[in-house]
mmCIF file of C-alpha atoms in Angstrom:
data_model
loop_
_atom_site.group_PDB
_atom_site.id
_atom_site.type_symbol
_atom_site.label_atom_id
_atom_site.label_comp_id
_atom_site.label_asym_id
_atom_site.label_seq_id
_atom_site.Cartn_x
_atom_site.Cartn_y
_atom_site.Cartn_z
ATOM 1 C CA GLU A 1 0.000 0.000 0.000
ATOM 2 C CA ASP A 2 2.838 2.422 0.818
ATOM 3 C CA THR A 3 4.426 1.745 -2.564
ATOM 4 C CA ILE A 4 1.168 2.402 -4.398
ATOM 5 C CA LYS A 5 0.516 5.610 -2.422
ATOM 6 C CA ALA A 6 3.976 6.906 -3.320
ATOM 7 C CA CYS A 7 3.169 6.691 -7.057
ATOM 8 C CA PRO A 8 6.761 5.745 -7.977
ATOM 9 C CA SER A 9 8.256 6.475 -11.372
ATOM 10 C CA ALA A 10 10.542 3.461 -10.967
ATOM 11 C CA ILE A 11 11.273 0.753 -8.403
ATOM 12 C CA ILE A 12 14.665 -0.736 -7.491
ATOM 13 C CA LEU A 13 14.747 -4.075 -5.667
ATOM 14 C CA SER A 14 17.991 -3.931 -3.713
ATOM 15 C CA GLY A 15 20.624 -6.537 -2.987
ATOM 16 C CA GLY A 16 21.201 -8.312 0.308
ATOM 17 C CA PRO A 17 22.746 -11.363 1.958
ATOM 18 C CA ASN A 18 19.621 -13.497 1.546
ATOM 19 C CA SER A 19 18.906 -16.413 -0.775
ATOM 20 C CA VAL A 20 15.635 -16.796 -2.648
ATOM 21 C CA HIS A 21 15.679 -20.454 -1.566
ATOM 22 C CA VAL A 22 15.502 -19.648 2.150
ATOM 23 C CA GLU A 23 12.069 -19.641 3.747
ATOM 24 C CA GLY A 24 11.136 -16.169 4.945
ATOM 25 C CA SER A 25 13.528 -14.330 2.638
ATOM 26 C CA PRO A 26 12.291 -10.903 1.416
ATOM 27 C CA ARG A 27 9.730 -10.982 -1.380
ATOM 28 C CA VAL A 28 7.384 -8.574 -3.141
ATOM 29 C CA TRP A 29 3.650 -8.946 -2.777
ATOM 30 C CA ASP A 30 1.612 -11.180 -5.065
ATOM 31 C CA GLY A 31 0.615 -9.162 -8.099
ATOM 32 C CA PHE A 32 3.569 -6.757 -7.787
ATOM 33 C CA PHE A 33 4.926 -7.321 -11.272
ATOM 34 C CA GLU A 34 1.476 -7.181 -12.838
ATOM 35 C CA TYR A 35 0.840 -3.876 -11.053
ATOM 36 C CA CYS A 36 4.148 -2.402 -12.265
ATOM 37 C CA GLU A 37 3.531 -3.532 -15.844
ATOM 38 C CA GLU A 38 -0.032 -2.200 -15.915
ATOM 39 C CA ASN A 39 1.121 1.188 -14.583
ATOM 40 C CA SER A 40 4.287 1.381 -16.719
ATOM 41 C CA ILE A 41 6.625 1.386 -13.698
ATOM 42 C CA PRO A 42 10.073 0.026 -14.664
ATOM 43 C CA VAL A 43 11.680 -2.321 -12.134
ATOM 44 C CA LEU A 44 15.411 -2.855 -11.636
ATOM 45 C CA GLY A 45 16.595 -5.762 -9.497
ATOM 46 C CA VAL A 46 20.131 -5.546 -8.083
ATOM 47 C CA CYS A 47 21.931 -8.723 -6.944
ATOM 48 C CA TYR A 48 19.316 -10.477 -4.753
ATOM 49 C CA GLY A 49 16.714 -8.278 -6.424
ATOM 50 C CA MET A 50 17.590 -9.710 -9.839
ATOM 51 C CA GLN A 51 17.369 -13.257 -8.517
ATOM 52 C CA LEU A 52 13.952 -12.483 -7.047
ATOM 53 C CA ILE A 53 12.706 -11.167 -10.402
ATOM 54 C CA VAL A 54 14.003 -14.221 -12.230
ATOM 55 C CA GLN A 55 12.505 -16.708 -9.787
ATOM 56 C CA MET A 56 9.107 -15.051 -9.361
ATOM 57 C CA LEU A 57 8.593 -14.617 -13.114
ATOM 58 C CA GLY A 58 9.235 -18.262 -13.937
ATOM 59 C CA GLY A 59 13.006 -18.535 -14.310
ATOM 60 C CA LYS A 60 15.440 -20.594 -12.248
ATOM 61 C CA VAL A 61 17.978 -19.554 -9.606
ATOM 62 C CA GLU A 62 20.547 -22.055 -8.303
ATOM 63 C CA PRO A 63 23.683 -22.038 -6.125
ATOM 64 C CA CYS A 64 26.777 -21.028 -8.085
ATOM 65 C CA GLY A 65 29.249 -23.684 -9.086
ATOM 66 C CA LYS A 66 31.850 -21.025 -8.286
ATOM 67 C CA SER A 67 30.838 -18.041 -6.181
ATOM 68 C CA GLU A 68 31.818 -14.617 -7.466
ATOM 69 C CA TYR A 69 33.106 -12.011 -5.035
ATOM 70 C CA GLY A 70 35.116 -8.891 -5.727
ATOM 71 C CA ARG A 71 35.958 -6.855 -8.805
ATOM 72 C CA MET A 72 35.842 -8.727 -12.089
ATOM 73 C CA PRO A 73 35.102 -8.145 -15.784
ATOM 74 C CA ILE A 74 31.764 -8.615 -17.529
ATOM 75 C CA LYS A 75 31.011 -8.576 -21.237
ATOM 76 C CA ILE A 76 27.922 -7.150 -22.937
ATOM 77 C CA GLN A 77 26.137 -9.856 -24.936
ATOM 78 C CA SER A 78 23.369 -8.073 -26.831
ATOM 79 C CA GLN A 79 23.083 -5.114 -29.172
ATOM 80 C CA ASP A 80 19.433 -4.706 -28.167
ATOM 81 C CA THR A 81 20.109 -4.014 -24.494
ATOM 82 C CA ARG A 82 18.688 -0.811 -23.057
ATOM 83 C CA LEU A 83 20.751 -0.869 -19.862
ATOM 84 C CA TYR A 84 23.987 -0.602 -21.851
ATOM 85 C CA GLN A 85 22.670 1.364 -24.809
ATOM 86 C CA ASP A 86 25.204 4.168 -24.312
ATOM 87 C CA CYS A 87 28.254 1.952 -23.664
ATOM 88 C CA VAL A 88 31.090 2.326 -26.161
ATOM 89 C CA GLU A 89 33.118 -0.673 -24.935
ATOM 90 C CA ASP A 90 31.600 -4.151 -24.622
ATOM 91 C CA GLU A 91 33.601 -4.952 -21.457
ATOM 92 C CA GLN A 92 33.669 -3.290 -18.046
ATOM 93 C CA TYR A 93 34.713 -4.134 -14.476
ATOM 94 C CA VAL A 94 32.058 -4.507 -11.790
ATOM 95 C CA TRP A 95 31.753 -5.520 -8.126
ATOM 96 C CA MET A 96 30.328 -9.009 -7.581
ATOM 97 C CA SER A 97 28.982 -10.476 -4.346
ATOM 98 C CA HIS A 98 26.781 -13.524 -4.859
ATOM 99 C CA GLY A 99 26.555 -17.232 -4.114
ATOM 100 C CA ASP A 100 23.405 -17.901 -6.186
ATOM 101 C CA GLU A 101 22.903 -17.222 -9.887
ATOM 102 C CA ALA A 102 20.205 -17.218 -12.535
ATOM 103 C CA THR A 103 20.515 -20.357 -14.644
ATOM 104 C CA GLN A 104 17.298 -20.072 -16.644
ATOM 105 C CA LEU A 105 15.559 -16.849 -17.648
ATOM 106 C CA PRO A 106 11.799 -16.188 -17.539
ATOM 107 C CA PRO A 107 9.985 -15.959 -20.874
ATOM 108 C CA GLY A 108 10.710 -12.774 -22.811
ATOM 109 C CA PHE A 109 14.017 -11.946 -21.097
ATOM 110 C CA ILE A 110 17.333 -11.514 -22.913
ATOM 111 C CA ILE A 111 20.895 -11.873 -21.610
ATOM 112 C CA ALA A 112 22.428 -8.407 -21.598
ATOM 113 C CA ALA A 113 25.802 -9.325 -20.077
ATOM 114 C CA LYS A 114 27.801 -12.280 -18.730
ATOM 115 C CA SER A 115 30.695 -12.596 -16.315
ATOM 116 C CA GLU A 116 34.081 -14.073 -17.191
ATOM 117 C CA GLN A 117 32.887 -17.364 -15.661
ATOM 118 C CA GLY A 118 29.738 -17.333 -17.781
ATOM 119 C CA ALA A 119 27.246 -16.245 -15.111
ATOM 120 C CA LEU A 120 24.264 -14.162 -16.263
ATOM 121 C CA VAL A 121 24.979 -10.759 -14.741
ATOM 122 C CA ALA A 122 22.532 -8.520 -16.602
ATOM 123 C CA VAL A 123 19.102 -9.485 -17.946
ATOM 124 C CA GLU A 124 16.145 -7.531 -19.215
ATOM 125 C CA ASN A 125 12.663 -7.655 -20.634
ATOM 126 C CA ALA A 126 12.305 -4.164 -22.042
ATOM 127 C CA ALA A 127 8.790 -4.797 -23.328
ATOM 128 C CA ARG A 128 7.532 -5.396 -19.773
ATOM 129 C CA GLY A 129 9.944 -2.950 -18.128
ATOM 130 C CA PHE A 130 11.865 -5.465 -15.990
ATOM 131 C CA TYR A 131 15.649 -5.329 -15.634
ATOM 132 C CA GLY A 132 18.218 -7.140 -13.483
ATOM 133 C CA LEU A 133 21.873 -6.700 -12.537
ATOM 134 C CA GLN A 134 23.688 -9.454 -10.636
ATOM 135 C CA TYR A 135 26.448 -7.049 -9.587
ATOM 136 C CA HIS A 136 26.404 -3.822 -7.549
ATOM 137 C CA PRO A 137 26.355 -0.796 -9.881
ATOM 138 C CA GLU A 138 26.064 1.674 -6.983
ATOM 139 C CA VAL A 139 29.640 1.256 -5.675
ATOM 140 C CA THR A 140 32.803 2.874 -6.975
ATOM 141 C CA HIS A 141 34.404 -0.507 -7.750
ATOM 142 C CA SER A 142 31.920 -0.836 -10.639
ATOM 143 C CA ASP A 143 33.544 1.364 -13.271
ATOM 144 C CA GLN A 144 30.420 2.381 -15.196
ATOM 145 C CA GLY A 145 27.860 1.430 -12.580
ATOM 146 C CA MET A 146 26.538 4.941 -11.999
ATOM 147 C CA GLU A 147 26.084 5.415 -15.738
ATOM 148 C CA THR A 148 23.987 2.240 -15.834
ATOM 149 C CA ILE A 149 21.846 3.524 -12.951
ATOM 150 C CA LYS A 150 21.419 6.865 -14.721
ATOM 151 C CA THR A 151 20.353 5.053 -17.892
ATOM 152 C CA PHE A 152 17.689 3.182 -15.932
ATOM 153 C CA LEU A 153 16.408 6.229 -14.052
ATOM 154 C CA PHE A 154 16.523 8.925 -16.721
ATOM 155 C CA ASP A 155 16.324 7.102 -20.064
ATOM 156 C CA ILE A 156 14.212 4.062 -19.225
ATOM 157 C CA ALA A 157 12.063 5.397 -16.374
ATOM 158 C CA SER A 158 12.104 9.049 -17.526
ATOM 159 C CA CYS A 159 12.606 10.281 -13.965
ATOM 160 C CA ALA A 160 13.014 14.016 -13.437
ATOM 161 C CA LYS A 161 16.297 15.252 -11.939
ATOM 162 C CA THR A 162 14.633 17.118 -9.064
ATOM 163 C CA TRP A 163 16.200 15.248 -6.123
ATOM 164 C CA SER A 164 18.863 16.923 -3.991
ATOM 165 C CA MET A 165 20.824 15.957 -0.878
ATOM 166 C CA GLU A 166 19.694 19.172 0.826
ATOM 167 C CA GLU A 167 16.060 18.091 0.556
ATOM 168 C CA VAL A 168 16.881 14.669 2.037
ATOM 169 C CA LEU A 169 18.694 16.279 4.987
ATOM 170 C CA GLU A 170 15.799 18.616 5.678
ATOM 171 C CA GLU A 171 13.325 15.745 5.501
ATOM 172 C CA GLN A 172 15.320 13.537 7.907
ATOM 173 C CA ILE A 173 15.893 16.360 10.398
ATOM 174 C CA ALA A 174 12.159 17.148 10.384
ATOM 175 C CA LYS A 175 11.361 13.480 11.085
ATOM 176 C CA ILE A 176 13.800 13.391 14.015
ATOM 177 C CA LYS A 177 12.325 16.565 15.524
ATOM 178 C CA ALA A 178 8.813 15.162 15.221
ATOM 179 C CA GLN A 179 9.846 11.885 16.873
ATOM 180 C CA VAL A 180 11.836 13.183 19.872
ATOM 181 C CA GLY A 181 9.925 16.377 20.594
ATOM 182 C CA ASP A 182 11.256 19.622 22.060
ATOM 183 C CA LYS A 183 12.462 18.468 25.489
ATOM 184 C CA ALA A 184 13.603 14.839 25.248
ATOM 185 C CA HIS A 185 17.263 13.840 25.372
ATOM 186 C CA ALA A 186 18.951 11.090 23.353
ATOM 187 C CA ILE A 187 22.080 8.936 23.719
ATOM 188 C CA CYS A 188 24.207 7.862 20.750
ATOM 189 C CA ALA A 189 27.030 5.320 20.857
ATOM 190 C CA LEU A 190 29.720 6.297 18.358
ATOM 191 C CA SER A 191 31.972 3.615 16.906
ATOM 192 C CA GLY A 192 34.204 5.927 14.913
ATOM 193 C CA GLY A 193 32.730 4.622 11.649
ATOM 194 C CA VAL A 194 30.715 6.352 8.966
ATOM 195 C CA ASP A 195 27.223 5.103 9.871
ATOM 196 C CA SER A 196 27.137 6.195 13.503
ATOM 197 C CA ALA A 197 28.884 9.497 12.730
ATOM 198 C CA VAL A 198 26.318 10.394 10.064
ATOM 199 C CA ALA A 199 23.440 9.381 12.341
ATOM 200 C CA ALA A 200 24.833 11.448 15.206
ATOM 201 C CA THR A 201 25.359 14.469 12.971
ATOM 202 C CA LEU A 202 21.765 14.364 11.745
ATOM 203 C CA VAL A 203 20.332 13.969 15.239
ATOM 204 C CA HIS A 204 22.572 16.767 16.549
ATOM 205 C CA LYS A 205 21.265 19.119 13.874
ATOM 206 C CA ALA A 206 17.745 18.303 15.039
ATOM 207 C CA MET A 207 18.327 18.262 18.835
ATOM 208 C CA GLY A 208 21.452 20.257 19.522
ATOM 209 C CA ASP A 209 23.111 19.549 22.865
ATOM 210 C CA ARG A 210 20.209 17.400 24.019
ATOM 211 C CA LEU A 211 22.103 14.665 22.185
ATOM 212 C CA HIS A 212 24.744 12.912 24.297
ATOM 213 C CA CYS A 213 27.348 10.894 22.369
ATOM 214 C CA CYS A 214 29.688 8.280 23.815
ATOM 215 C CA PHE A 215 32.846 6.787 22.299
ATOM 216 C CA VAL A 216 34.429 3.762 24.015
ATOM 217 C CA ASP A 217 38.159 3.052 23.790
ATOM 218 C CA ASN A 218 38.310 -0.724 24.224
ATOM 219 C CA GLY A 219 42.092 -0.882 24.065
ATOM 220 C CA LEU A 220 42.084 -2.502 20.626
ATOM 221 C CA LEU A 221 42.045 0.656 18.539
ATOM 222 C CA ARG A 222 44.666 1.590 15.976
ATOM 223 C CA PHE A 223 47.610 3.751 17.000
ATOM 224 C CA ASN A 224 46.366 7.199 18.119
ATOM 225 C CA GLU A 225 42.865 6.359 16.907
ATOM 226 C CA GLN A 226 41.189 7.639 20.075
ATOM 227 C CA GLU A 227 42.817 11.068 19.675
ATOM 228 C CA ARG A 228 42.101 11.183 15.954
ATOM 229 C CA VAL A 229 38.453 10.200 16.332
ATOM 230 C CA MET A 230 37.786 12.565 19.226
ATOM 231 C CA THR A 231 39.365 15.432 17.286
ATOM 232 C CA LEU A 232 37.131 14.648 14.330
ATOM 233 C CA PHE A 233 33.994 14.478 16.461
ATOM 234 C CA LYS A 234 34.638 17.644 18.448
ATOM 235 C CA GLU A 235 36.524 19.977 16.104
ATOM 236 C CA LYS A 236 35.178 18.941 12.707
ATOM 237 C CA LEU A 237 31.671 17.633 13.398
ATOM 238 C CA HIS A 238 31.136 19.667 16.601
ATOM 239 C CA LEU A 239 29.434 16.777 18.372
ATOM 240 C CA PRO A 240 29.083 16.590 22.180
ATOM 241 C CA VAL A 241 31.112 13.428 22.820
ATOM 242 C CA THR A 242 32.335 11.774 26.007
ATOM 243 C CA CYS A 243 35.208 9.308 25.656
ATOM 244 C CA VAL A 244 35.113 6.312 27.986
ATOM 245 C CA ASP A 245 38.485 4.598 28.435
ATOM 246 C CA ALA A 246 37.647 0.918 28.988
ATOM 247 C CA SER A 247 40.985 -0.344 27.654
ATOM 248 C CA GLU A 248 42.309 -1.795 30.918
ATOM 249 C CA ARG A 249 39.017 -3.534 31.649
ATOM 250 C CA THR A 250 38.884 -5.052 28.159
ATOM 251 C CA LEU A 251 42.513 -6.066 27.891
ATOM 252 C CA ALA A 252 42.427 -7.683 31.334
ATOM 253 C CA LYS A 253 39.992 -10.228 29.892
ATOM 254 C CA LEU A 254 42.309 -11.223 26.922
ATOM 255 C CA LYS A 255 45.185 -13.693 26.979
ATOM 256 C CA GLY A 256 45.503 -13.563 30.720
ATOM 257 C CA ASP A 257 47.102 -16.975 31.087
ATOM 258 C CA CYS A 258 50.641 -15.714 30.231
ATOM 259 C CA ARG A 259 51.117 -18.234 27.416
ATOM 260 C CA THR A 260 54.594 -18.128 25.900
ATOM 261 C CA HIS A 261 54.110 -20.127 22.700
ATOM 262 C CA SER A 262 54.261 -18.200 19.445
ATOM 263 C CA HIS A 263 51.244 -16.656 17.726
ATOM 264 C CA VAL A 264 50.198 -15.605 14.241
ATOM 265 C CA VAL A 265 49.714 -11.944 13.363
ATOM 266 C CA ALA A 266 47.305 -11.225 10.503
ATOM 267 C CA LEU A 267 47.752 -7.957 8.638
ATOM 268 C CA ARG A 268 44.917 -6.317 6.761
ATOM 269 C CA ALA A 269 44.988 -3.236 4.546
ATOM 270 C CA ILE A 270 42.024 -2.171 2.439
ATOM 271 C CA THR A 271 41.005 0.519 -0.001
ATOM 272 C CA SER A 272 37.560 2.104 0.027
ATOM 273 C CA SER A 273 36.492 5.393 -1.486
ATOM 274 C CA ASP A 274 32.750 5.232 -0.870
ATOM 275 C CA GLY A 275 32.522 3.593 2.566
ATOM 276 C CA MET A 276 30.274 0.877 1.156
ATOM 277 C CA THR A 277 32.674 -1.603 -0.394
ATOM 278 C CA ALA A 278 36.318 -2.392 0.214
ATOM 279 C CA ASP A 279 39.071 -4.368 -1.473
ATOM 280 C CA TRP A 280 42.493 -5.494 -0.283
ATOM 281 C CA TYR A 281 45.490 -3.273 -0.945
ATOM 282 C CA HIS A 282 48.244 -4.543 -3.236
ATOM 283 C CA PHE A 283 51.466 -4.096 -1.264
ATOM 284 C CA GLU A 284 54.824 -4.732 -2.858
ATOM 285 C CA PRO A 285 56.258 -8.134 -1.734
ATOM 286 C CA LYS A 286 59.431 -6.448 -0.463
ATOM 287 C CA PHE A 287 57.407 -4.258 1.886
ATOM 288 C CA LEU A 288 55.516 -7.260 3.275
ATOM 289 C CA GLN A 289 58.782 -9.085 3.793
ATOM 290 C CA GLU A 290 60.220 -6.178 5.757
ATOM 291 C CA VAL A 291 57.085 -5.838 7.904
ATOM 292 C CA SER A 292 57.012 -9.568 8.630
ATOM 293 C CA THR A 293 60.667 -9.614 9.586
ATOM 294 C CA ARG A 294 60.338 -6.670 11.962
ATOM 295 C CA ILE A 295 57.234 -8.046 13.675
ATOM 296 C CA CYS A 296 58.651 -11.526 14.115
ATOM 297 C CA ASN A 297 61.952 -10.167 15.379
ATOM 298 C CA GLN A 298 60.659 -7.414 17.639
ATOM 299 C CA VAL A 299 57.259 -8.576 18.939
ATOM 300 C CA LYS A 300 57.456 -11.177 21.670
ATOM 301 C CA ASN A 301 55.652 -14.513 21.119
ATOM 302 C CA VAL A 302 55.007 -14.012 17.401
ATOM 303 C CA ASN A 303 56.599 -16.266 14.807
ATOM 304 C CA ARG A 304 54.348 -15.876 11.788
ATOM 305 C CA VAL A 305 52.832 -12.930 9.881
ATOM 306 C CA CYS A 306 50.060 -13.436 7.331
ATOM 307 C CA TYR A 307 48.651 -10.853 4.913
ATOM 308 C CA ASP A 308 44.864 -11.158 4.804
ATOM 309 C CA ILE A 309 43.565 -11.202 1.203
ATOM 310 C CA THR A 310 39.848 -11.363 0.415
ATOM 311 C CA SER A 311 37.248 -9.546 -1.672
ATOM 312 C CA LYS A 312 34.332 -11.427 -0.131
ATOM 313 C CA PRO A 313 32.185 -9.369 2.239
ATOM 314 C CA PRO A 314 31.898 -8.984 5.145
ATOM 315 C CA SER A 315 35.417 -10.406 5.445
ATOM 316 C CA THR A 316 36.890 -7.351 3.695
ATOM 317 C CA ILE A 317 36.244 -5.434 6.925
ATOM 318 C CA GLU A 318 35.245 -7.911 9.625
ATOM 319 C CA TRP A 319 37.133 -10.894 11.009
ATOM 320 C CA GLU A 320 34.844 -13.866 11.454
#
């Protein structure tokens, strides 16, 4: 009902970590595609969204023989594709993150692009207004991803370019003010990451100093990270932040049995320009050799250094 009331010019079914084969995974309502077709509302499915389109319209989605994660090339397969109608080159690099894949298309769909391994990574049924991308076009690791999104929004869906970030900020601040009122206070736990910092900044604009932020130093931060983060919060973002030093309490709980046998140190370095995706950094072998030698020689109880390489989320950031 909310979707219908919004009278959308286009609908994008987003990606996610789910599988269409799992009971309870996100789905659209019965009659969704018929409604969109009858009202000329183009639909773009991204990653999981594409798999959902394929499955619900009569195609087949199966587990990949080889999962695809990270940045890899795809090749355009059709001259009749609308998603890539403005592409000069027939190959581009995109960001993959999927364990399932479409193995059989619904009636009326064409293959717009394939991956190097042969997976169907872009499909479309232009006559009905349904499109799918198995990769993530919204991240910077997809070279021409934003151009593909623009093609869908402005050429296929004929959306007007009236949206602005200023309007979104004003809308979110108004919602926060309406929710918390004029006198209530709020507490925000800051991690030092992008998400919590953005949330705190928005709430602070709406509430001022009735917002109380807290940053916890657990003793496992990077070198000088507490100072750097607190400087950012106070001097750059002007947020009211209290730093709680819980390092001794946390560290007292770790490795307290005084073991003397050697350990492994895992090094991780990533690149990320949009805060949404990350990939491992390509160090020179000589540099890694020097770092390993220094750590093994100078850090007590360490005899092995490993460089962590992965493009599969969430392992690019998190350690399982």
